[in-house]
PDB file of C-alpha atoms in Angstrom:
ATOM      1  CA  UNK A   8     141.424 108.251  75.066  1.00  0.00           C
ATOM      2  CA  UNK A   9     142.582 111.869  73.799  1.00  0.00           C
ATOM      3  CA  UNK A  10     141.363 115.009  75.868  1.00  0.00           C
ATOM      4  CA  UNK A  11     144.146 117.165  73.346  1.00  0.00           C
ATOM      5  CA  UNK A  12     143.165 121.436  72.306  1.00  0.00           C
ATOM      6  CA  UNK A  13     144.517 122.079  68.889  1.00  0.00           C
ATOM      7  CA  UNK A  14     145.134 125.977  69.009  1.00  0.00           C
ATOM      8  CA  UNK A  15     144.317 127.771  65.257  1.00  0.00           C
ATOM      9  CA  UNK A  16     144.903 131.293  66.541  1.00  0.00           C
ATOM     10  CA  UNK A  17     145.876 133.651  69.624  1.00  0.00           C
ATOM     11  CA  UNK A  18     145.260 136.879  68.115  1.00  0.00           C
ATOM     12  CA  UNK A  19     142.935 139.442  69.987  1.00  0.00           C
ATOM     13  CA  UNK A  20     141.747 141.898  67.618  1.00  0.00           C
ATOM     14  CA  UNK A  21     144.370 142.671  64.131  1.00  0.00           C
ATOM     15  CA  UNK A  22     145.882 139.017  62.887  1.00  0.00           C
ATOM     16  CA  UNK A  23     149.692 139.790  63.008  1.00  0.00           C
ATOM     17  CA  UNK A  24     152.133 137.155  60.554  1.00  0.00           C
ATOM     18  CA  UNK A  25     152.423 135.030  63.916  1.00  0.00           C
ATOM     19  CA  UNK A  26     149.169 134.997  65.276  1.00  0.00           C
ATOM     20  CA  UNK A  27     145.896 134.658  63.464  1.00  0.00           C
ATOM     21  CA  UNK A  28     142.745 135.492  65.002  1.00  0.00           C
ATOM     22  CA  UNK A  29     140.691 133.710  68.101  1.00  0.00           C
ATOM     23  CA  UNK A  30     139.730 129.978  66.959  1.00  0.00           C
ATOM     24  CA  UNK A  31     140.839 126.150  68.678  1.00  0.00           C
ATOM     25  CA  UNK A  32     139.564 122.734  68.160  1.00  0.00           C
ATOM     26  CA  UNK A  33     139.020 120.049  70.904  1.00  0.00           C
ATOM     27  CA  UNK A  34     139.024 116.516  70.491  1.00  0.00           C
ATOM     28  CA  UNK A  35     137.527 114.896  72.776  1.00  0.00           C
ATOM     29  CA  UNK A  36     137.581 111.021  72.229  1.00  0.00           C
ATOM     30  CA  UNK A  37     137.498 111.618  68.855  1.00  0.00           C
ATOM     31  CA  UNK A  38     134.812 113.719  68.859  1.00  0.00           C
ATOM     32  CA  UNK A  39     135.630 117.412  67.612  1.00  0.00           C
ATOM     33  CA  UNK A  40     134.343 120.770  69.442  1.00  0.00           C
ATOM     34  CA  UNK A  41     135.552 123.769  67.740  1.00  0.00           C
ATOM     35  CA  UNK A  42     135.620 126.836  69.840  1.00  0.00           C
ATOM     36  CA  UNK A  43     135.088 130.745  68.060  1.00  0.00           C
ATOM     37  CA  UNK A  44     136.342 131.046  64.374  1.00  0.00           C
ATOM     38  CA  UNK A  45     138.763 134.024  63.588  1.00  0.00           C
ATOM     39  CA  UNK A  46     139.476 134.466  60.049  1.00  0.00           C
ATOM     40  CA  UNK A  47     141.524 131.719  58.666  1.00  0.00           C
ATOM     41  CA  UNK A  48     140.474 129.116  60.772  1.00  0.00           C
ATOM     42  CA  UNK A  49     140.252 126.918  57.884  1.00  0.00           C
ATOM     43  CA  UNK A  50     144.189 127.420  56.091  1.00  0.00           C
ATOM     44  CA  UNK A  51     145.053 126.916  60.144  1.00  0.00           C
ATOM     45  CA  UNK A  52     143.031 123.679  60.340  1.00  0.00           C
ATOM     46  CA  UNK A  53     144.434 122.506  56.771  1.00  0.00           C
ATOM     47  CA  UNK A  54     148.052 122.779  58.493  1.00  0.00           C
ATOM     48  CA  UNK A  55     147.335 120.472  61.397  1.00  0.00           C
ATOM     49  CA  UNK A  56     145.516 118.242  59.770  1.00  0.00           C
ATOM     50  CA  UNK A  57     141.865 118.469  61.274  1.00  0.00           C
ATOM     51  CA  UNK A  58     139.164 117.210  59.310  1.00  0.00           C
ATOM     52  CA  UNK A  59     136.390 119.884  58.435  1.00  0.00           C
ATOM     53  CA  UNK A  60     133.651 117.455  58.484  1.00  0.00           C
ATOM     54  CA  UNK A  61     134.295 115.792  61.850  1.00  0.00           C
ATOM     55  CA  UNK A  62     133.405 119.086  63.568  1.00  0.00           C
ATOM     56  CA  UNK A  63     130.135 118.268  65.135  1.00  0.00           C
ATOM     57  CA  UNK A  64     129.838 121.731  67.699  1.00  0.00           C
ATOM     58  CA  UNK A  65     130.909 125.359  67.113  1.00  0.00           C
ATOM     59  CA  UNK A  66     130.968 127.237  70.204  1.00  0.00           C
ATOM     60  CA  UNK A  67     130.717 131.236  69.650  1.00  0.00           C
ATOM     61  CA  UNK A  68     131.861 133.368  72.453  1.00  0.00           C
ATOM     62  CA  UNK A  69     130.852 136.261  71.198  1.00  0.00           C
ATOM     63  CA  UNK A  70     130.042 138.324  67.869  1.00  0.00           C
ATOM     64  CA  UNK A  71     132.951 140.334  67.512  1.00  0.00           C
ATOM     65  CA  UNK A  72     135.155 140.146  64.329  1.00  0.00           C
ATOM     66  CA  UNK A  73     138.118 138.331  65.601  1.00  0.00           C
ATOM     67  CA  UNK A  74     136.100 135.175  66.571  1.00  0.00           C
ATOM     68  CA  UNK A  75     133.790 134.700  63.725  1.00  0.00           C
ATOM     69  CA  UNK A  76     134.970 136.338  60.475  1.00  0.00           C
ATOM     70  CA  UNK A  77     136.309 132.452  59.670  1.00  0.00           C
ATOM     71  CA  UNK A  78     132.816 131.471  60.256  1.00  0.00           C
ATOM     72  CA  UNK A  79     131.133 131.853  56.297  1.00  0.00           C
ATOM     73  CA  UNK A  80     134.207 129.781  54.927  1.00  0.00           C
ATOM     74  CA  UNK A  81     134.432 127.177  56.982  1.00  0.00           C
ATOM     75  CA  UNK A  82     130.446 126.780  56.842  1.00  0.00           C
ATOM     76  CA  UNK A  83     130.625 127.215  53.032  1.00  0.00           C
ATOM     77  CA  UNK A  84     133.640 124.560  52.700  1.00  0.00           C
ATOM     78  CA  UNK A  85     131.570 122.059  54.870  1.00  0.00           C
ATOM     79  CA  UNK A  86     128.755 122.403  52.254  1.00  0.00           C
ATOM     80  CA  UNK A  87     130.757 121.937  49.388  1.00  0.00           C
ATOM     81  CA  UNK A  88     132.760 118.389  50.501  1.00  0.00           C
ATOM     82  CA  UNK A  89     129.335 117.711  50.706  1.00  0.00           C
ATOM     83  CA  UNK A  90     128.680 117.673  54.590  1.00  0.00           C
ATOM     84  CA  UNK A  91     125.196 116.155  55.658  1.00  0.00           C
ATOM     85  CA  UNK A  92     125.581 115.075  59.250  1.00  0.00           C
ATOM     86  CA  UNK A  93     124.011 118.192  61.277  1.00  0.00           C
ATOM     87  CA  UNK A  94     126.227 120.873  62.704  1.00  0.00           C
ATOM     88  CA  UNK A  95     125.555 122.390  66.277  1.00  0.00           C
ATOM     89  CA  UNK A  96     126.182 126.097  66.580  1.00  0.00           C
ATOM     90  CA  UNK A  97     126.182 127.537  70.260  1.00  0.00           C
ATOM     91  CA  UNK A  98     125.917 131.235  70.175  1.00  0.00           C
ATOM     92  CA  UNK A  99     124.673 134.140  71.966  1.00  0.00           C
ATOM     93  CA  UNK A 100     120.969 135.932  71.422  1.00  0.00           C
ATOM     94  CA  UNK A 101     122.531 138.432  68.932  1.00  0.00           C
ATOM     95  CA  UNK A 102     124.343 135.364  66.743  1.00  0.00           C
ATOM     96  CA  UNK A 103     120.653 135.449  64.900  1.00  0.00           C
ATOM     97  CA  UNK A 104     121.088 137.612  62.287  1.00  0.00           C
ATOM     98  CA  UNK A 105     124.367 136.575  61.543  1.00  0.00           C
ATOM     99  CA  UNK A 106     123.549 133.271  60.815  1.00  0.00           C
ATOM    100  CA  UNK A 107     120.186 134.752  58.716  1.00  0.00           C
ATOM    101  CA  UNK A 108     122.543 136.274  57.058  1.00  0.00           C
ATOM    102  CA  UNK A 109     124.742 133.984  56.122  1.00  0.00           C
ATOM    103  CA  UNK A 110     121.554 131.217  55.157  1.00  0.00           C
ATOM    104  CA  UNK A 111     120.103 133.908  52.750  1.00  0.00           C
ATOM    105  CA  UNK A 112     123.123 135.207  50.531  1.00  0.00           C
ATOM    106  CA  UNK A 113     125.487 132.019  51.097  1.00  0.00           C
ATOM    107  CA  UNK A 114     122.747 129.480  52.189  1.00  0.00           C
ATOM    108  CA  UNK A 115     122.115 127.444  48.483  1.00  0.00           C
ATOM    109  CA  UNK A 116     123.418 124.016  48.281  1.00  0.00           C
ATOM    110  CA  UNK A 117     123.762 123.319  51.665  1.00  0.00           C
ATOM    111  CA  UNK A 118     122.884 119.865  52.630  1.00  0.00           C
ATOM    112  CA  UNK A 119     123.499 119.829  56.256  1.00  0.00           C
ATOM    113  CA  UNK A 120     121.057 121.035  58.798  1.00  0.00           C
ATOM    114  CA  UNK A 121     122.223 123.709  61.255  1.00  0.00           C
ATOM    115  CA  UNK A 122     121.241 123.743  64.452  1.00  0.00           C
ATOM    116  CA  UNK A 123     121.451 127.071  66.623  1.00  0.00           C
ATOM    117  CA  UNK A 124     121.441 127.118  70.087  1.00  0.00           C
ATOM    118  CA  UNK A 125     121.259 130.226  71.773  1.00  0.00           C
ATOM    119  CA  UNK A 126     123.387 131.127  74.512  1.00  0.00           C
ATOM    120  CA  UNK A 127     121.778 133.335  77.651  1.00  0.00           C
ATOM    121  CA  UNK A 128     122.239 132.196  80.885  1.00  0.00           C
ATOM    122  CA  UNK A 129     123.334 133.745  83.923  1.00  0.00           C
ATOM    123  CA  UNK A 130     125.376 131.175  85.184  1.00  0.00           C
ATOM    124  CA  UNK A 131     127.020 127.782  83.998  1.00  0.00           C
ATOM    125  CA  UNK A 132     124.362 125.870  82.542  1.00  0.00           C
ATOM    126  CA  UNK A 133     124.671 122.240  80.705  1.00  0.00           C
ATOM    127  CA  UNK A 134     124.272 122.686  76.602  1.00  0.00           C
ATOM    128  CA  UNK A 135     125.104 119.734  75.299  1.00  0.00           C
ATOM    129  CA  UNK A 136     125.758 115.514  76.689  1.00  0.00           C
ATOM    130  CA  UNK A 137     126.647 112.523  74.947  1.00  0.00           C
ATOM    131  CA  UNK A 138     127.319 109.343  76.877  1.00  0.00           C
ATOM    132  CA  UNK A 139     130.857 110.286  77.643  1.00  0.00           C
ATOM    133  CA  UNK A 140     131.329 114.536  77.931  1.00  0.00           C
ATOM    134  CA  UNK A 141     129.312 117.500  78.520  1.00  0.00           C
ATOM    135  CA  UNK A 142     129.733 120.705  77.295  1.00  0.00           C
ATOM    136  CA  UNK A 143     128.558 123.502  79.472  1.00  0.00           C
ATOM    137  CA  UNK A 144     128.255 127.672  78.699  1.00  0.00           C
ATOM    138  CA  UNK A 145     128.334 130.178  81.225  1.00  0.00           C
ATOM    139  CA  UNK A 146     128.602 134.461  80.705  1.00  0.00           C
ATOM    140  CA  UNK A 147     131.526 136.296  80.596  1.00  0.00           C
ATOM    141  CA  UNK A 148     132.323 140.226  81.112  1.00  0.00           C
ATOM    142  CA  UNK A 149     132.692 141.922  77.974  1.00  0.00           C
ATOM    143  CA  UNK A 150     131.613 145.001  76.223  1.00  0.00           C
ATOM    144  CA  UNK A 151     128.786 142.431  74.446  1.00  0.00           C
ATOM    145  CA  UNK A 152     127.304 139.375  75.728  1.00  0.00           C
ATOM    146  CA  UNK A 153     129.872 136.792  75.275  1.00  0.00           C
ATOM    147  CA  UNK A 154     130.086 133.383  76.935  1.00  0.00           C
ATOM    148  CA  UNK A 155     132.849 131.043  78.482  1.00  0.00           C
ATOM    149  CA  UNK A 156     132.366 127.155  77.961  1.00  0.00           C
ATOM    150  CA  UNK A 157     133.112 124.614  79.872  1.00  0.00           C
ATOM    151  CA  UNK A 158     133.868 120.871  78.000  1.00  0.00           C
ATOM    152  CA  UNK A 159     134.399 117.992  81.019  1.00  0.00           C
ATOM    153  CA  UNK A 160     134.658 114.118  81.098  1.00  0.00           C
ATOM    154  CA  UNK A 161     131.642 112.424  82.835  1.00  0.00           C
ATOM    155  CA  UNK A 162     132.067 110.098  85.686  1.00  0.00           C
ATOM    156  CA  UNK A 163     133.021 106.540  84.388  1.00  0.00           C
ATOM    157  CA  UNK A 164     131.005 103.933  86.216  1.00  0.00           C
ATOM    158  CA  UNK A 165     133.327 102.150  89.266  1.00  0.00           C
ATOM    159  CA  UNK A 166     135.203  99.377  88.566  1.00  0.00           C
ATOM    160  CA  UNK A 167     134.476  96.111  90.471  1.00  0.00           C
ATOM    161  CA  UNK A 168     137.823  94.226  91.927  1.00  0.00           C
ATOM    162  CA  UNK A 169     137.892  91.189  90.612  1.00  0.00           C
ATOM    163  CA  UNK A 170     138.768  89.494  93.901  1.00  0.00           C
ATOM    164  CA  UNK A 171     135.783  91.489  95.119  1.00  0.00           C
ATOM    165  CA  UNK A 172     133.770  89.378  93.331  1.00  0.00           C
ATOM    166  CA  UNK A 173     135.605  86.141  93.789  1.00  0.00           C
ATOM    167  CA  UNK A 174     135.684  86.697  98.175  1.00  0.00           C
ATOM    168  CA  UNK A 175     132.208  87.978  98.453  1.00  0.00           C
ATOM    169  CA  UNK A 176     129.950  85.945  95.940  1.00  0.00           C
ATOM    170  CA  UNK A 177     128.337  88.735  94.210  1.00  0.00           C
ATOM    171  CA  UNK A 178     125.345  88.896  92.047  1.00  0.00           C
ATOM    172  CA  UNK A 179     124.763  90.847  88.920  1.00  0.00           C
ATOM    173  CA  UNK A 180     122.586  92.781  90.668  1.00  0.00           C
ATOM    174  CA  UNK A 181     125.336  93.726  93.851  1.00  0.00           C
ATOM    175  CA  UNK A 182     127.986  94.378  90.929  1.00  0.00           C
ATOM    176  CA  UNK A 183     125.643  96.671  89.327  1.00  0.00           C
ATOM    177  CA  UNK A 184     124.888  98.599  92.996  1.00  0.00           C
ATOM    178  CA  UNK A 185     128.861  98.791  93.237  1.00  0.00           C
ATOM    179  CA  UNK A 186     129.362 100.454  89.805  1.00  0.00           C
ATOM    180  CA  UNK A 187     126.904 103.261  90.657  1.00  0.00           C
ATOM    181  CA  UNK A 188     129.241 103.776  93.273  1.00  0.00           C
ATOM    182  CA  UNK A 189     126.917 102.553  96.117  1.00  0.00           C
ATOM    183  CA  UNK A 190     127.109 100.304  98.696  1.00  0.00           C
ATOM    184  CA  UNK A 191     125.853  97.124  99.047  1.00  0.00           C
ATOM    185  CA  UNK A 192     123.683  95.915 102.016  1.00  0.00           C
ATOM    186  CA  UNK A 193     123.195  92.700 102.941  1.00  0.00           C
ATOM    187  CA  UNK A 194     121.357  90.817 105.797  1.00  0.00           C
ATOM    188  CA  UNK A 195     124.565  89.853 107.759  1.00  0.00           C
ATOM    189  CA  UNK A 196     126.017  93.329 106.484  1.00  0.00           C
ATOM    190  CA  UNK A 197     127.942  95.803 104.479  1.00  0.00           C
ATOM    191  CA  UNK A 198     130.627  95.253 101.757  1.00  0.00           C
ATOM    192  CA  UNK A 199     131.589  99.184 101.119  1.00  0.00           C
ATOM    193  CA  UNK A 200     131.872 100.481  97.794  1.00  0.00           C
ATOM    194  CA  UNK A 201     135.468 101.915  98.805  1.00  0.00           C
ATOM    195  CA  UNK A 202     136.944  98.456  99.892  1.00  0.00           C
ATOM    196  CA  UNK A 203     135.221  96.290  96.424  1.00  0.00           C
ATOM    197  CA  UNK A 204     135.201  99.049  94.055  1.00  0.00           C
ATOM    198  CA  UNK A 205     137.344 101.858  92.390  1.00  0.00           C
ATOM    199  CA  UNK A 206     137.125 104.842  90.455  1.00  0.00           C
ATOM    200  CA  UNK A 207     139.118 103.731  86.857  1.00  0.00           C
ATOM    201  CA  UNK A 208     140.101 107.406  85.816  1.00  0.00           C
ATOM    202  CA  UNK A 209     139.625 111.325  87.125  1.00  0.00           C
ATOM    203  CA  UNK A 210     137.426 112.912  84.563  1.00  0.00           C
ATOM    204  CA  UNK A 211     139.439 115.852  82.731  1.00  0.00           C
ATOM    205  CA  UNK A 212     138.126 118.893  81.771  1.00  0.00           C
ATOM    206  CA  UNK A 213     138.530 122.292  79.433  1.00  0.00           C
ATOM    207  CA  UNK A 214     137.190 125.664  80.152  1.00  0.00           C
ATOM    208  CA  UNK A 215     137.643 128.669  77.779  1.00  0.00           C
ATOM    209  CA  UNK A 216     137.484 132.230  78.919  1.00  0.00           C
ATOM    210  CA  UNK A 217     138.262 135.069  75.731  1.00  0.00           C
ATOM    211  CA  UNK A 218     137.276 137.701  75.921  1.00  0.00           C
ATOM    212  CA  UNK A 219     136.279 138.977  79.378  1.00  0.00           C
ATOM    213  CA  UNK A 220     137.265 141.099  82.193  1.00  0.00           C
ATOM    214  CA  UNK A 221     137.840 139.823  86.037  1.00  0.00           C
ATOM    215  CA  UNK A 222     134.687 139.402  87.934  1.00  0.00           C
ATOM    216  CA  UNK A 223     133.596 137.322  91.340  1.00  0.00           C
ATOM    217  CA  UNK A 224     131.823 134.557  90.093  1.00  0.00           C
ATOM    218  CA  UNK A 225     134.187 133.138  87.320  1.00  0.00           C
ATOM    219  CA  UNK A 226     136.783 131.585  90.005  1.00  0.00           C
ATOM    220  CA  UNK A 227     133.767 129.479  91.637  1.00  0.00           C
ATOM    221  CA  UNK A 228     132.732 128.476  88.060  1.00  0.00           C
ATOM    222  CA  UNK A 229     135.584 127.083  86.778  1.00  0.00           C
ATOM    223  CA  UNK A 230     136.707 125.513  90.471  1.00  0.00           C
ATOM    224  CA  UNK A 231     139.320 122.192  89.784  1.00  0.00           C
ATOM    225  CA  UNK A 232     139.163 122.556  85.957  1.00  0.00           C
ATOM    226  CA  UNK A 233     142.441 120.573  84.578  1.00  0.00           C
ATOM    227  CA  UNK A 234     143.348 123.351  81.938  1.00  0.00           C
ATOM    228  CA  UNK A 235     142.159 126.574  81.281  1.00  0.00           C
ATOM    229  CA  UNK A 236     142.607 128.736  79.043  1.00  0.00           C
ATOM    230  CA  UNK A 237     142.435 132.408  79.459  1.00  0.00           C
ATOM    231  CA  UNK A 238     142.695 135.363  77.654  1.00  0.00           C
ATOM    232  CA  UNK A 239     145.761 137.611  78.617  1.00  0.00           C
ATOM    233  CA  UNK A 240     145.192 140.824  76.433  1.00  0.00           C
ATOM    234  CA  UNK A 241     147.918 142.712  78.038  1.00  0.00           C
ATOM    235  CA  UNK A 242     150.645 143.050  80.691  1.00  0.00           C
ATOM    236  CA  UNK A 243     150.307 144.205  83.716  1.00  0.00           C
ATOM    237  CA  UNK A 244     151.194 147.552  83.280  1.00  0.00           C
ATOM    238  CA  UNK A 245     148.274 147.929  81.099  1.00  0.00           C
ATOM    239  CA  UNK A 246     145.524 147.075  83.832  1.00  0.00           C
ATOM    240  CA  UNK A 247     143.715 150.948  82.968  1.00  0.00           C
ATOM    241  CA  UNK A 248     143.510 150.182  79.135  1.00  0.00           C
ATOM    242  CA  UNK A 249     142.765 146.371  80.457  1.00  0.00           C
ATOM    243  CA  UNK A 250     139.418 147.722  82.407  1.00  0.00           C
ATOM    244  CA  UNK A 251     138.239 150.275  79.932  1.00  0.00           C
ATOM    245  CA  UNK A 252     138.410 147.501  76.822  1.00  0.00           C
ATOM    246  CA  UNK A 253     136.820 144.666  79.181  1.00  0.00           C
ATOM    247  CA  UNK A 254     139.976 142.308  78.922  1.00  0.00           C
ATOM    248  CA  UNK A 255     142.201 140.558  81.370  1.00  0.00           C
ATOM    249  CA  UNK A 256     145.905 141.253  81.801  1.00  0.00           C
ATOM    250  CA  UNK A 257     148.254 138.835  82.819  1.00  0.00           C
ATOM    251  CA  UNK A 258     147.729 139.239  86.827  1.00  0.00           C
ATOM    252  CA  UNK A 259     144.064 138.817  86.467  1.00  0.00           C
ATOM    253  CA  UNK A 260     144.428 135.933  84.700  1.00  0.00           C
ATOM    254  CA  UNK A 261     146.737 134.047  87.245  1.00  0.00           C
ATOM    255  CA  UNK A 262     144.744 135.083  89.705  1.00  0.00           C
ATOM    256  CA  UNK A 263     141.773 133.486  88.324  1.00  0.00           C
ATOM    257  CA  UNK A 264     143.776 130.364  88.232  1.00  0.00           C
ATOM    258  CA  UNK A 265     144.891 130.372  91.278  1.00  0.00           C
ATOM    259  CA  UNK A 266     141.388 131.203  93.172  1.00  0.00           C
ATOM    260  CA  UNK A 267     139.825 128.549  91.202  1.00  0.00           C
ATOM    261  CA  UNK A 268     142.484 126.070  91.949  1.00  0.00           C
ATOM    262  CA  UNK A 269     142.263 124.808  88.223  1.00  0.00           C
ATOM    263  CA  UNK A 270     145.388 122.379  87.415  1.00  0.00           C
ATOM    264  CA  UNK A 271     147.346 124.258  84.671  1.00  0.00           C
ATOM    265  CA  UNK A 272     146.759 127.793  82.748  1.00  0.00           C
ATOM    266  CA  UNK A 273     147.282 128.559  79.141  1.00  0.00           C
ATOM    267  CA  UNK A 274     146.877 132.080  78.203  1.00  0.00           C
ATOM    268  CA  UNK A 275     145.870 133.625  74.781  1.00  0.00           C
ATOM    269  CA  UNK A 276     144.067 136.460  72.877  1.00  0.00           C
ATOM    270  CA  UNK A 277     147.469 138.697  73.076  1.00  0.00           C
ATOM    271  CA  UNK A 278     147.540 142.418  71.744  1.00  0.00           C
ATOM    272  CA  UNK A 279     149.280 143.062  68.492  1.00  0.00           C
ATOM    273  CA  UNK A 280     151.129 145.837  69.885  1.00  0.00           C
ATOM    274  CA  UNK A 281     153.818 143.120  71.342  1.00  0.00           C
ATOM    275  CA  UNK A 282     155.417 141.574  68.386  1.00  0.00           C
ATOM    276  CA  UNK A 283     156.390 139.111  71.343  1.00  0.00           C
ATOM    277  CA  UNK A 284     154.765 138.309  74.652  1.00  0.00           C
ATOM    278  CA  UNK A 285     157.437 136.080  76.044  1.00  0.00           C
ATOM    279  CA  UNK A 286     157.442 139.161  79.023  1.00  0.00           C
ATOM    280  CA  UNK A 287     154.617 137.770  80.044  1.00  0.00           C
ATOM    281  CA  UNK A 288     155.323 134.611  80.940  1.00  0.00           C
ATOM    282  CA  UNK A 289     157.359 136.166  84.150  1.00  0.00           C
ATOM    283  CA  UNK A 290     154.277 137.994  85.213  1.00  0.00           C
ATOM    284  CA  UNK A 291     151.821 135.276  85.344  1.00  0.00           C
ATOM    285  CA  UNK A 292     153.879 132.648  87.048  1.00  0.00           C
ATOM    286  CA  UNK A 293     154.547 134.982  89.573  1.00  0.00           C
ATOM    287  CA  UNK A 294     151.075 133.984  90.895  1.00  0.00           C
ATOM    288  CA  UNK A 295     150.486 131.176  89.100  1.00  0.00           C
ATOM    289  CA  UNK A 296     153.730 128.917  88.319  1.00  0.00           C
ATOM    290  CA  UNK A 297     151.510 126.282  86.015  1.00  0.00           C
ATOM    291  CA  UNK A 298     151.041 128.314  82.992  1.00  0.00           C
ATOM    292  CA  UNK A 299     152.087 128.626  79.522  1.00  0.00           C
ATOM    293  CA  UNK A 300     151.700 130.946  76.656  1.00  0.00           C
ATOM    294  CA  UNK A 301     149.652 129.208  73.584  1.00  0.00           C
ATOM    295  CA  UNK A 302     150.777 129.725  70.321  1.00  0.00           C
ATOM    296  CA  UNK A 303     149.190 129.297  67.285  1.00  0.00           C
ATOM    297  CA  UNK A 304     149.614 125.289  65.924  1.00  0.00           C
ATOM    298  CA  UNK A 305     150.217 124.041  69.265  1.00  0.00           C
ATOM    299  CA  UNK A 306     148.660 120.786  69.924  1.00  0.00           C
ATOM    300  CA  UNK A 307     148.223 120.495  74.106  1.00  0.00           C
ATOM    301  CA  UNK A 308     147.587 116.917  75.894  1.00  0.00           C
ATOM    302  CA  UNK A 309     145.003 117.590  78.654  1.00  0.00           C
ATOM    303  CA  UNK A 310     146.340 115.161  80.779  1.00  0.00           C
ATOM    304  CA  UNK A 311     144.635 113.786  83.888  1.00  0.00           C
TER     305      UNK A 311
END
């Protein structure tokens, strides 16, 4: 089943002609989290193909410009193809009069409900479950409260061998003890979950970081995540400006990667003042070799 992040923009700040503004889209077995909305989300979207009604969840980072000045459109465009499944916004405290806003002057005709769930924990904290994925928020270090998320695979129930079954005799009831992943005891013994059953795939799983400056607890947070994506503002040489703006050059980054032990890094959110960051592709695998520079339309695999 796809696990695959559909990048709309890598902008941090001004939109250059390259790069627009902060916004992605993940599909996660068909289901569609979209993740901050720069402006022109939508004309990005349109270009690879992703339907505006399938998004189900928007998660908001944080208030600022670059990731939600596509917001109104793409919340106006919904209403007008019509849209009535409910939409799930998850957004900080200060997200409120935004979307007040936006229900009062733009708010007419809309037959959708929109749900708002505000964002203020103080570590990673569960949002959102369906029977297959979770989708978990946790704070960042920015100027403003802004939040990371975490989207992840559940479990899948173990697999029972099929000669298992056959050499051992087992009941409904001892195939049902095996797929929780227990044991099962019997009078003359035990047949061990390890030996009869198996785990049928590793759960993959996304975490987004933009925008947000190092700090201790975010390498423990996002520990043996298969991709992440983080924000890369600037080079290294730019660590001062880095600090003082609350952003992440390309060291910190790696870093990050590498003390969380996460799988592979993609790095975003570039400043416009480098008409190309290819540069900085040299710095960051100097600590961490599995990364990659997004661009905007890039469609990524999150493979197990």
């Amino acid at each position: 089943m796809n696990f695959t992040l559909n990048v709309l923009g890598t902008a941090s700040a001004l939109p250059t002609t390259e790069r627009h503004p902060s916004a992605q889209v993940l599909d996660v077995r068909g289901r569609l989290f979209m993740i901050d909305c720069g402006e022109g989300a939508q004309m990005q979207m349109r270009k690879m193909g992703i339907s505006f009604l399938k998004i189900e969840h928007i998660c908001i980072s944080h208030i600022h410009g670059d990731h939600i000045f596509g917001l109104f459109g793409l919340l106006s465009t919904m209403a007008m193809l019509g849209r009535t499944a409910p939409l799930y916004i998850y957004a900080p405290r200060n997200f409120a009069p935004v979307l007040d806003f936006f229900r009062k002057h733009f708010g007419e005709g809309i037959l959708y409900e929109i749900y708002y769930v505000v964002l203020d924990m103080t570590e990673p904290v569960k949002v959102y479950e369906n029977r297959t994925a979770e989708l978990l928020a946790f704070p960042l270090n920015h100027r403003i409260e802004t939040f990371g998320f975490i989207i992840r695979e559940k479990m899948p129930p173990h697999n029972v061998r099929k000669e298992a079954i056959a050499r051992y005799g087992l009941t409904l009831a001892e195939i049902g003890t095996l797929k929780r992943g227990e044991d099962v005891i019997r009078e003359d013994g035990v047949i061990s979950n390890e030996e009869a059953a198996y785990i049928p795939y590793v759960p993959r799983s996304y975490a987004y970081c933009s925008d947000t400056a190092p700090f201790p607890e975010l390498a423990q947070w996002l520990k043996g995540v298969t991709l992440l994506y983080h924000e890369s503002t600037f080079p290294d040489a730019m660590t001062e400006m880095a600090a003082k703006t609350f952003h992440s050059t390309t060291l910190q980054a790696a870093r990050t990667a590498l003390e969380a032990g996460v799988q592979r890094l993609v790095v975003g959110h570039y400043s416009s003042r480098f008409p190309s960051v290819d540069f900085f592709l040299d710095e960051l695998r100097s600590i961490f070799p599995a990364t990659d520079l997004a661009h905007d339309l890039d469609i990524i695999e999150i493979e197990r």
